[in-house]
């Protein structure tokens, strides 16, 4: 049995070993708190594409408003606008928050083309949603927008992850994807290259898979992809801005069968925190049960 960790946004300041240690430490704490101790042997592999994503989103050719160009592609403003709409933030609230933030009200107008306004919009949204948005708005905007808008980048990331944690590796494999990593891993597991593999458990946490902005880049599937995924557990903190509190359902992703877990340890400082997700009793227990099966 193998555990595979697939990280999300804003991990470029960490090494692959940093990520592996942090994730596995949180998982072990979850087991310890439930007096669980795996008896079967397993290994842990960690994917790493943070450098690729950071370089692409920081580059001069990045097609988002935070790049060096004078005219925006419109994607990043559309992305944040979608999150604002999903959070039921009204135009009046945005305008009032912009004024309170010392930002011209036109900074949050629909379709503003200049790059600086998107950064301003992120600050306004964070002011309106301090517990949901303070970690996400600016960080998530840059890297998620470039991933969605650049098919070549998405393919490069998936090829990199495949070589790191799947090619030449034995199954069965438990895959755990956090944040954007849940999108990366789902696209891979639903594809043909891994169709003959064995995945007894797929865990997604802090996932934006049900946010409409991601739908165009998801594979079209009419049922839970079995094989290779035998069981899919999705953990979401209802206050996690990335998930917008949305379960992964037939309406959002096209099939049924994803187990929805909302009993998540609440890290009030960061509702998107991977450690809080992996320590959560139901999530850590599901991983333990898959190892022991």
PDB file of C-alpha atoms in Angstrom, residues 30-277:
ATOM      1  CA  UNK A  30      -5.267  12.181  13.840  1.00  0.00           C
ATOM      2  CA  UNK A  31      -4.554   8.492  14.319  1.00  0.00           C
ATOM      3  CA  UNK A  32      -3.011   9.029  17.745  1.00  0.00           C
ATOM      4  CA  UNK A  33      -6.027  11.012  18.944  1.00  0.00           C
ATOM      5  CA  UNK A  34      -8.210   8.028  18.015  1.00  0.00           C
ATOM      6  CA  UNK A  35      -5.761   5.476  19.427  1.00  0.00           C
ATOM      7  CA  UNK A  36      -5.145   4.029  15.981  1.00  0.00           C
ATOM      8  CA  UNK A  37      -1.871   2.428  14.922  1.00  0.00           C
ATOM      9  CA  UNK A  38      -1.550   0.867  11.452  1.00  0.00           C
ATOM     10  CA  UNK A  39      -0.353  -2.726  11.493  1.00  0.00           C
ATOM     11  CA  UNK A  40       0.172  -3.068   7.742  1.00  0.00           C
ATOM     12  CA  UNK A  41       3.214  -1.681   5.993  1.00  0.00           C
ATOM     13  CA  UNK A  42       2.836   1.280   3.678  1.00  0.00           C
ATOM     14  CA  UNK A  43       5.030   3.857   1.972  1.00  0.00           C
ATOM     15  CA  UNK A  44       4.513   7.565   1.391  1.00  0.00           C
ATOM     16  CA  UNK A  45       5.195   9.410  -1.870  1.00  0.00           C
ATOM     17  CA  UNK A  46       4.768  13.152  -2.284  1.00  0.00           C
ATOM     18  CA  UNK A  47       4.205  14.962  -5.550  1.00  0.00           C
ATOM     19  CA  UNK A  48       5.798  18.356  -6.091  1.00  0.00           C
ATOM     20  CA  UNK A  49       4.879  20.860  -8.778  1.00  0.00           C
ATOM     21  CA  UNK A  50       4.910  24.076  -6.731  1.00  0.00           C
ATOM     22  CA  UNK A  51       7.966  25.377  -8.553  1.00  0.00           C
ATOM     23  CA  UNK A  52       6.323  24.924 -11.960  1.00  0.00           C
ATOM     24  CA  UNK A  53       3.131  26.661 -10.858  1.00  0.00           C
ATOM     25  CA  UNK A  54       4.953  29.522  -9.138  1.00  0.00           C
ATOM     26  CA  UNK A  55       7.204  30.160 -12.113  1.00  0.00           C
ATOM     27  CA  UNK A  56       4.249  30.200 -14.488  1.00  0.00           C
ATOM     28  CA  UNK A  57       2.139  32.500 -12.342  1.00  0.00           C
ATOM     29  CA  UNK A  58       4.998  34.901 -11.676  1.00  0.00           C
ATOM     30  CA  UNK A  59       6.234  35.029 -15.246  1.00  0.00           C
ATOM     31  CA  UNK A  60       5.865  37.962 -17.611  1.00  0.00           C
ATOM     32  CA  UNK A  61       3.595  35.974 -19.886  1.00  0.00           C
ATOM     33  CA  UNK A  62       1.168  34.931 -17.158  1.00  0.00           C
ATOM     34  CA  UNK A  63      -2.321  35.652 -18.570  1.00  0.00           C
ATOM     35  CA  UNK A  64      -3.720  37.021 -15.332  1.00  0.00           C
ATOM     36  CA  UNK A  65      -4.075  40.540 -14.089  1.00  0.00           C
ATOM     37  CA  UNK A  66      -1.173  40.289 -11.683  1.00  0.00           C
ATOM     38  CA  UNK A  67       1.277  39.841 -14.513  1.00  0.00           C
ATOM     39  CA  UNK A  68       3.340  42.498 -16.236  1.00  0.00           C
ATOM     40  CA  UNK A  69       0.948  43.262 -19.071  1.00  0.00           C
ATOM     41  CA  UNK A  70      -1.093  46.445 -19.244  1.00  0.00           C
ATOM     42  CA  UNK A  71      -4.302  44.717 -20.305  1.00  0.00           C
ATOM     43  CA  UNK A  72      -5.864  41.825 -18.469  1.00  0.00           C
ATOM     44  CA  UNK A  73      -7.252  38.617 -19.957  1.00  0.00           C
ATOM     45  CA  UNK A  74     -10.302  38.954 -17.730  1.00  0.00           C
ATOM     46  CA  UNK A  75      -9.902  35.500 -16.197  1.00  0.00           C
ATOM     47  CA  UNK A  76      -8.652  36.502 -12.767  1.00  0.00           C
ATOM     48  CA  UNK A  77     -11.337  39.158 -12.283  1.00  0.00           C
ATOM     49  CA  UNK A  78     -13.919  36.618 -13.452  1.00  0.00           C
ATOM     50  CA  UNK A  79     -12.487  34.094 -11.007  1.00  0.00           C
ATOM     51  CA  UNK A  80     -12.770  36.364  -7.976  1.00  0.00           C
ATOM     52  CA  UNK A  81     -16.134  37.630  -9.143  1.00  0.00           C
ATOM     53  CA  UNK A  82     -17.397  34.037  -9.203  1.00  0.00           C
ATOM     54  CA  UNK A  83     -16.217  33.538  -5.630  1.00  0.00           C
ATOM     55  CA  UNK A  84     -17.825  36.797  -4.538  1.00  0.00           C
ATOM     56  CA  UNK A  85     -21.107  35.766  -6.158  1.00  0.00           C
ATOM     57  CA  UNK A  86     -21.018  32.311  -4.585  1.00  0.00           C
ATOM     58  CA  UNK A  87     -20.448  33.920  -1.191  1.00  0.00           C
ATOM     59  CA  UNK A  88     -23.524  36.158  -1.751  1.00  0.00           C
ATOM     60  CA  UNK A  89     -21.439  39.311  -1.610  1.00  0.00           C
ATOM     61  CA  UNK A  90     -23.503  42.119  -3.110  1.00  0.00           C
ATOM     62  CA  UNK A  91     -22.285  44.916  -5.348  1.00  0.00           C
ATOM     63  CA  UNK A  92     -23.212  47.374  -2.596  1.00  0.00           C
ATOM     64  CA  UNK A  93     -21.037  45.481  -0.094  1.00  0.00           C
ATOM     65  CA  UNK A  94     -18.132  45.463  -2.508  1.00  0.00           C
ATOM     66  CA  UNK A  95     -18.440  49.185  -3.158  1.00  0.00           C
ATOM     67  CA  UNK A  96     -18.707  50.000   0.560  1.00  0.00           C
ATOM     68  CA  UNK A  97     -15.714  47.795   1.396  1.00  0.00           C
ATOM     69  CA  UNK A  98     -13.705  49.386  -1.408  1.00  0.00           C
ATOM     70  CA  UNK A  99     -14.338  52.845   0.034  1.00  0.00           C
ATOM     71  CA  UNK A 100     -13.460  51.644   3.546  1.00  0.00           C
ATOM     72  CA  UNK A 101     -10.264  50.115   2.192  1.00  0.00           C
ATOM     73  CA  UNK A 102      -9.332  53.407   0.529  1.00  0.00           C
ATOM     74  CA  UNK A 103      -9.722  51.913  -2.938  1.00  0.00           C
ATOM     75  CA  UNK A 104     -11.618  53.669  -5.754  1.00  0.00           C
ATOM     76  CA  UNK A 105     -15.062  52.047  -6.145  1.00  0.00           C
ATOM     77  CA  UNK A 106     -14.321  51.339  -9.807  1.00  0.00           C
ATOM     78  CA  UNK A 107     -11.735  48.809  -8.621  1.00  0.00           C
ATOM     79  CA  UNK A 108     -14.512  46.291  -8.089  1.00  0.00           C
ATOM     80  CA  UNK A 109     -16.515  47.069 -11.199  1.00  0.00           C
ATOM     81  CA  UNK A 110     -17.160  44.208 -13.607  1.00  0.00           C
ATOM     82  CA  UNK A 111     -14.577  43.837 -16.351  1.00  0.00           C
ATOM     83  CA  UNK A 112     -12.052  46.472 -15.274  1.00  0.00           C
ATOM     84  CA  UNK A 113      -9.049  45.744 -17.547  1.00  0.00           C
ATOM     85  CA  UNK A 114      -6.073  47.014 -15.569  1.00  0.00           C
ATOM     86  CA  UNK A 115      -3.976  44.633 -13.500  1.00  0.00           C
ATOM     87  CA  UNK A 116      -3.865  46.689 -10.295  1.00  0.00           C
ATOM     88  CA  UNK A 117      -7.611  46.527  -9.825  1.00  0.00           C
ATOM     89  CA  UNK A 118      -7.583  42.767  -9.392  1.00  0.00           C
ATOM     90  CA  UNK A 119      -5.179  42.995  -6.477  1.00  0.00           C
ATOM     91  CA  UNK A 120      -7.447  45.675  -5.038  1.00  0.00           C
ATOM     92  CA  UNK A 121     -10.491  43.479  -5.576  1.00  0.00           C
ATOM     93  CA  UNK A 122      -8.779  40.666  -3.687  1.00  0.00           C
ATOM     94  CA  UNK A 123      -8.122  43.010  -0.756  1.00  0.00           C
ATOM     95  CA  UNK A 124     -11.753  44.123  -0.772  1.00  0.00           C
ATOM     96  CA  UNK A 125     -12.998  40.559  -0.826  1.00  0.00           C
ATOM     97  CA  UNK A 126     -10.679  39.645   2.035  1.00  0.00           C
ATOM     98  CA  UNK A 127     -12.078  42.549   4.039  1.00  0.00           C
ATOM     99  CA  UNK A 128     -15.621  41.301   3.504  1.00  0.00           C
ATOM    100  CA  UNK A 129     -14.771  37.687   4.276  1.00  0.00           C
ATOM    101  CA  UNK A 130     -11.965  37.805   6.854  1.00  0.00           C
ATOM    102  CA  UNK A 131     -12.311  34.207   8.033  1.00  0.00           C
ATOM    103  CA  UNK A 132     -12.941  32.706   4.617  1.00  0.00           C
ATOM    104  CA  UNK A 133     -10.844  34.821   2.347  1.00  0.00           C
ATOM    105  CA  UNK A 134      -7.772  36.128   4.109  1.00  0.00           C
ATOM    106  CA  UNK A 135      -5.642  33.150   3.123  1.00  0.00           C
ATOM    107  CA  UNK A 136      -7.094  32.625  -0.286  1.00  0.00           C
ATOM    108  CA  UNK A 137      -8.104  35.633  -2.310  1.00  0.00           C
ATOM    109  CA  UNK A 138      -4.701  36.869  -3.434  1.00  0.00           C
ATOM    110  CA  UNK A 139      -2.805  33.573  -3.199  1.00  0.00           C
ATOM    111  CA  UNK A 140      -5.458  31.394  -4.791  1.00  0.00           C
ATOM    112  CA  UNK A 141      -6.225  33.916  -7.513  1.00  0.00           C
ATOM    113  CA  UNK A 142      -2.788  33.967  -9.057  1.00  0.00           C
ATOM    114  CA  UNK A 143      -2.057  30.244  -9.232  1.00  0.00           C
ATOM    115  CA  UNK A 144      -5.548  28.826  -9.812  1.00  0.00           C
ATOM    116  CA  UNK A 145      -6.264  31.295 -12.601  1.00  0.00           C
ATOM    117  CA  UNK A 146      -3.086  30.469 -14.488  1.00  0.00           C
ATOM    118  CA  UNK A 147      -3.701  26.729 -14.085  1.00  0.00           C
ATOM    119  CA  UNK A 148      -7.232  27.002 -15.486  1.00  0.00           C
ATOM    120  CA  UNK A 149      -6.246  29.259 -18.358  1.00  0.00           C
ATOM    121  CA  UNK A 150      -3.183  27.369 -19.598  1.00  0.00           C
ATOM    122  CA  UNK A 151      -3.819  23.794 -20.853  1.00  0.00           C
ATOM    123  CA  UNK A 152      -0.115  23.305 -21.568  1.00  0.00           C
ATOM    124  CA  UNK A 153       0.757  24.182 -17.984  1.00  0.00           C
ATOM    125  CA  UNK A 154      -1.905  21.819 -16.622  1.00  0.00           C
ATOM    126  CA  UNK A 155      -0.549  19.029 -18.828  1.00  0.00           C
ATOM    127  CA  UNK A 156       3.015  19.736 -17.717  1.00  0.00           C
ATOM    128  CA  UNK A 157       2.009  19.565 -14.062  1.00  0.00           C
ATOM    129  CA  UNK A 158       0.114  16.315 -14.554  1.00  0.00           C
ATOM    130  CA  UNK A 159       3.006  14.747 -16.485  1.00  0.00           C
ATOM    131  CA  UNK A 160       5.398  15.789 -13.738  1.00  0.00           C
ATOM    132  CA  UNK A 161       3.188  14.366 -10.988  1.00  0.00           C
ATOM    133  CA  UNK A 162       2.640  11.140 -12.929  1.00  0.00           C
ATOM    134  CA  UNK A 163       6.381  10.544 -13.238  1.00  0.00           C
ATOM    135  CA  UNK A 164       6.966  11.390  -9.582  1.00  0.00           C
ATOM    136  CA  UNK A 165       4.339   9.254  -7.890  1.00  0.00           C
ATOM    137  CA  UNK A 166       2.761   6.843 -10.391  1.00  0.00           C
ATOM    138  CA  UNK A 167       5.167   5.717 -13.103  1.00  0.00           C
ATOM    139  CA  UNK A 168       6.917   2.527 -12.062  1.00  0.00           C
ATOM    140  CA  UNK A 169       5.197   2.561  -8.658  1.00  0.00           C
ATOM    141  CA  UNK A 170       3.196  -0.336  -7.289  1.00  0.00           C
ATOM    142  CA  UNK A 171      -0.471  -0.308  -6.297  1.00  0.00           C
ATOM    143  CA  UNK A 172      -2.748  -0.237  -4.388  1.00  0.00           C
ATOM    144  CA  UNK A 173      -2.478   3.508  -3.836  1.00  0.00           C
ATOM    145  CA  UNK A 174      -4.377   5.923  -1.618  1.00  0.00           C
ATOM    146  CA  UNK A 175      -4.359   9.388  -3.186  1.00  0.00           C
ATOM    147  CA  UNK A 176      -4.855  12.497  -1.060  1.00  0.00           C
ATOM    148  CA  UNK A 177      -5.281  15.818  -2.868  1.00  0.00           C
ATOM    149  CA  UNK A 178      -5.587  19.214  -1.186  1.00  0.00           C
ATOM    150  CA  UNK A 179      -6.922  22.420  -2.720  1.00  0.00           C
ATOM    151  CA  UNK A 180      -5.800  22.713  -6.363  1.00  0.00           C
ATOM    152  CA  UNK A 181      -4.119  19.344  -5.842  1.00  0.00           C
ATOM    153  CA  UNK A 182      -7.572  17.767  -5.705  1.00  0.00           C
ATOM    154  CA  UNK A 183      -8.243  19.091  -9.206  1.00  0.00           C
ATOM    155  CA  UNK A 184      -4.862  17.900 -10.495  1.00  0.00           C
ATOM    156  CA  UNK A 185      -5.311  14.446  -8.981  1.00  0.00           C
ATOM    157  CA  UNK A 186      -8.926  14.004 -10.104  1.00  0.00           C
ATOM    158  CA  UNK A 187      -8.085  14.890 -13.683  1.00  0.00           C
ATOM    159  CA  UNK A 188      -5.345  12.266 -13.579  1.00  0.00           C
ATOM    160  CA  UNK A 189      -7.362   9.521 -11.895  1.00  0.00           C
ATOM    161  CA  UNK A 190     -10.249  10.016 -14.295  1.00  0.00           C
ATOM    162  CA  UNK A 191      -7.958   9.802 -17.313  1.00  0.00           C
ATOM    163  CA  UNK A 192      -6.999   6.830 -19.445  1.00  0.00           C
ATOM    164  CA  UNK A 193      -3.347   6.636 -18.388  1.00  0.00           C
ATOM    165  CA  UNK A 194      -4.249   5.450 -14.885  1.00  0.00           C
ATOM    166  CA  UNK A 195      -7.422   3.563 -15.801  1.00  0.00           C
ATOM    167  CA  UNK A 196      -5.890   0.153 -15.119  1.00  0.00           C
ATOM    168  CA  UNK A 197      -4.459   1.133 -11.721  1.00  0.00           C
ATOM    169  CA  UNK A 198      -5.892   0.374  -8.272  1.00  0.00           C
ATOM    170  CA  UNK A 199      -6.991   3.202  -5.978  1.00  0.00           C
ATOM    171  CA  UNK A 200      -8.975   1.877  -3.008  1.00  0.00           C
ATOM    172  CA  UNK A 201      -9.382   5.401  -1.634  1.00  0.00           C
ATOM    173  CA  UNK A 202      -9.312   8.912  -3.054  1.00  0.00           C
ATOM    174  CA  UNK A 203      -9.386  11.708  -0.478  1.00  0.00           C
ATOM    175  CA  UNK A 204      -9.970  15.306  -1.477  1.00  0.00           C
ATOM    176  CA  UNK A 205      -9.846  18.088   1.121  1.00  0.00           C
ATOM    177  CA  UNK A 206     -10.338  21.821   0.741  1.00  0.00           C
ATOM    178  CA  UNK A 207     -11.350  21.100  -2.842  1.00  0.00           C
ATOM    179  CA  UNK A 208     -12.715  23.639  -5.359  1.00  0.00           C
ATOM    180  CA  UNK A 209     -14.028  20.883  -7.659  1.00  0.00           C
ATOM    181  CA  UNK A 210     -17.602  22.133  -7.238  1.00  0.00           C
ATOM    182  CA  UNK A 211     -16.776  25.761  -8.028  1.00  0.00           C
ATOM    183  CA  UNK A 212     -18.133  26.582 -11.494  1.00  0.00           C
ATOM    184  CA  UNK A 213     -14.877  28.146 -12.688  1.00  0.00           C
ATOM    185  CA  UNK A 214     -13.229  24.706 -12.676  1.00  0.00           C
ATOM    186  CA  UNK A 215     -15.937  22.859 -14.584  1.00  0.00           C
ATOM    187  CA  UNK A 216     -14.585  23.499 -18.111  1.00  0.00           C
ATOM    188  CA  UNK A 217     -11.275  21.786 -17.300  1.00  0.00           C
ATOM    189  CA  UNK A 218     -12.778  18.705 -15.640  1.00  0.00           C
ATOM    190  CA  UNK A 219     -13.219  15.407 -17.500  1.00  0.00           C
ATOM    191  CA  UNK A 220     -16.740  14.585 -18.559  1.00  0.00           C
ATOM    192  CA  UNK A 221     -17.774  11.536 -16.581  1.00  0.00           C
ATOM    193  CA  UNK A 222     -21.297  10.307 -15.899  1.00  0.00           C
ATOM    194  CA  UNK A 223     -20.477   8.078 -12.950  1.00  0.00           C
ATOM    195  CA  UNK A 224     -18.022   7.595 -10.126  1.00  0.00           C
ATOM    196  CA  UNK A 225     -14.867   6.477 -11.918  1.00  0.00           C
ATOM    197  CA  UNK A 226     -14.649   2.854 -10.776  1.00  0.00           C
ATOM    198  CA  UNK A 227     -12.316   1.411 -11.636  1.00  0.00           C
ATOM    199  CA  UNK A 228      -9.905   2.758 -10.606  1.00  0.00           C
ATOM    200  CA  UNK A 229     -11.418   4.670  -7.637  1.00  0.00           C
ATOM    201  CA  UNK A 230     -13.188   2.358  -5.185  1.00  0.00           C
ATOM    202  CA  UNK A 231     -14.104   5.009  -2.597  1.00  0.00           C
ATOM    203  CA  UNK A 232     -13.998   8.806  -2.676  1.00  0.00           C
ATOM    204  CA  UNK A 233     -14.146  10.857   0.526  1.00  0.00           C
ATOM    205  CA  UNK A 234     -14.315  14.650   0.303  1.00  0.00           C
ATOM    206  CA  UNK A 235     -13.615  16.719   3.413  1.00  0.00           C
ATOM    207  CA  UNK A 236     -14.715  20.338   3.535  1.00  0.00           C
ATOM    208  CA  UNK A 237     -14.749  22.943   6.241  1.00  0.00           C
ATOM    209  CA  UNK A 238     -17.883  24.958   5.551  1.00  0.00           C
ATOM    210  CA  UNK A 239     -15.881  28.121   6.239  1.00  0.00           C
ATOM    211  CA  UNK A 240     -13.090  27.228   3.812  1.00  0.00           C
ATOM    212  CA  UNK A 241     -13.185  29.909   1.146  1.00  0.00           C
ATOM    213  CA  UNK A 242     -11.704  27.669  -1.555  1.00  0.00           C
ATOM    214  CA  UNK A 243     -14.576  25.186  -1.381  1.00  0.00           C
ATOM    215  CA  UNK A 244     -17.261  27.867  -1.021  1.00  0.00           C
ATOM    216  CA  UNK A 245     -18.900  25.322   1.280  1.00  0.00           C
ATOM    217  CA  UNK A 246     -19.946  23.194  -1.688  1.00  0.00           C
ATOM    218  CA  UNK A 247     -20.168  19.419  -1.604  1.00  0.00           C
ATOM    219  CA  UNK A 248     -19.059  17.392  -4.620  1.00  0.00           C
ATOM    220  CA  UNK A 249     -22.364  16.165  -6.047  1.00  0.00           C
ATOM    221  CA  UNK A 250     -23.953  14.963  -9.274  1.00  0.00           C
ATOM    222  CA  UNK A 251     -25.007  18.547  -9.970  1.00  0.00           C
ATOM    223  CA  UNK A 252     -21.503  19.887  -9.642  1.00  0.00           C
ATOM    224  CA  UNK A 253     -19.384  17.107 -11.111  1.00  0.00           C
ATOM    225  CA  UNK A 254     -21.719  14.789 -13.009  1.00  0.00           C
ATOM    226  CA  UNK A 255     -21.936  11.669 -10.846  1.00  0.00           C
ATOM    227  CA  UNK A 256     -22.906  10.438  -7.406  1.00  0.00           C
ATOM    228  CA  UNK A 257     -20.981   8.490  -4.812  1.00  0.00           C
ATOM    229  CA  UNK A 258     -18.614  11.039  -3.259  1.00  0.00           C
ATOM    230  CA  UNK A 259     -18.850  10.871   0.547  1.00  0.00           C
ATOM    231  CA  UNK A 260     -19.243  14.351   2.011  1.00  0.00           C
ATOM    232  CA  UNK A 261     -17.444  14.990   5.317  1.00  0.00           C
ATOM    233  CA  UNK A 262     -18.023  18.311   7.079  1.00  0.00           C
ATOM    234  CA  UNK A 263     -16.855  17.270  10.561  1.00  0.00           C
ATOM    235  CA  UNK A 264     -13.478  18.962  10.165  1.00  0.00           C
ATOM    236  CA  UNK A 265     -11.167  20.272  12.889  1.00  0.00           C
ATOM    237  CA  UNK A 266     -11.569  24.030  12.727  1.00  0.00           C
ATOM    238  CA  UNK A 267      -8.349  26.005  12.497  1.00  0.00           C
ATOM    239  CA  UNK A 268      -9.804  29.492  12.789  1.00  0.00           C
ATOM    240  CA  UNK A 269      -6.547  31.089  11.649  1.00  0.00           C
ATOM    241  CA  UNK A 270      -6.677  29.220   8.343  1.00  0.00           C
ATOM    242  CA  UNK A 271      -9.792  27.270   7.391  1.00  0.00           C
ATOM    243  CA  UNK A 272      -7.914  25.909   4.374  1.00  0.00           C
ATOM    244  CA  UNK A 273      -5.189  24.342   6.531  1.00  0.00           C
ATOM    245  CA  UNK A 274      -4.125  20.857   5.377  1.00  0.00           C
ATOM    246  CA  UNK A 275      -3.110  19.827   8.893  1.00  0.00           C
ATOM    247  CA  UNK A 276      -6.585  20.493  10.256  1.00  0.00           C
ATOM    248  CA  UNK A 277      -8.100  18.454   7.441  1.00  0.00           C
TER     249      UNK A 277
END
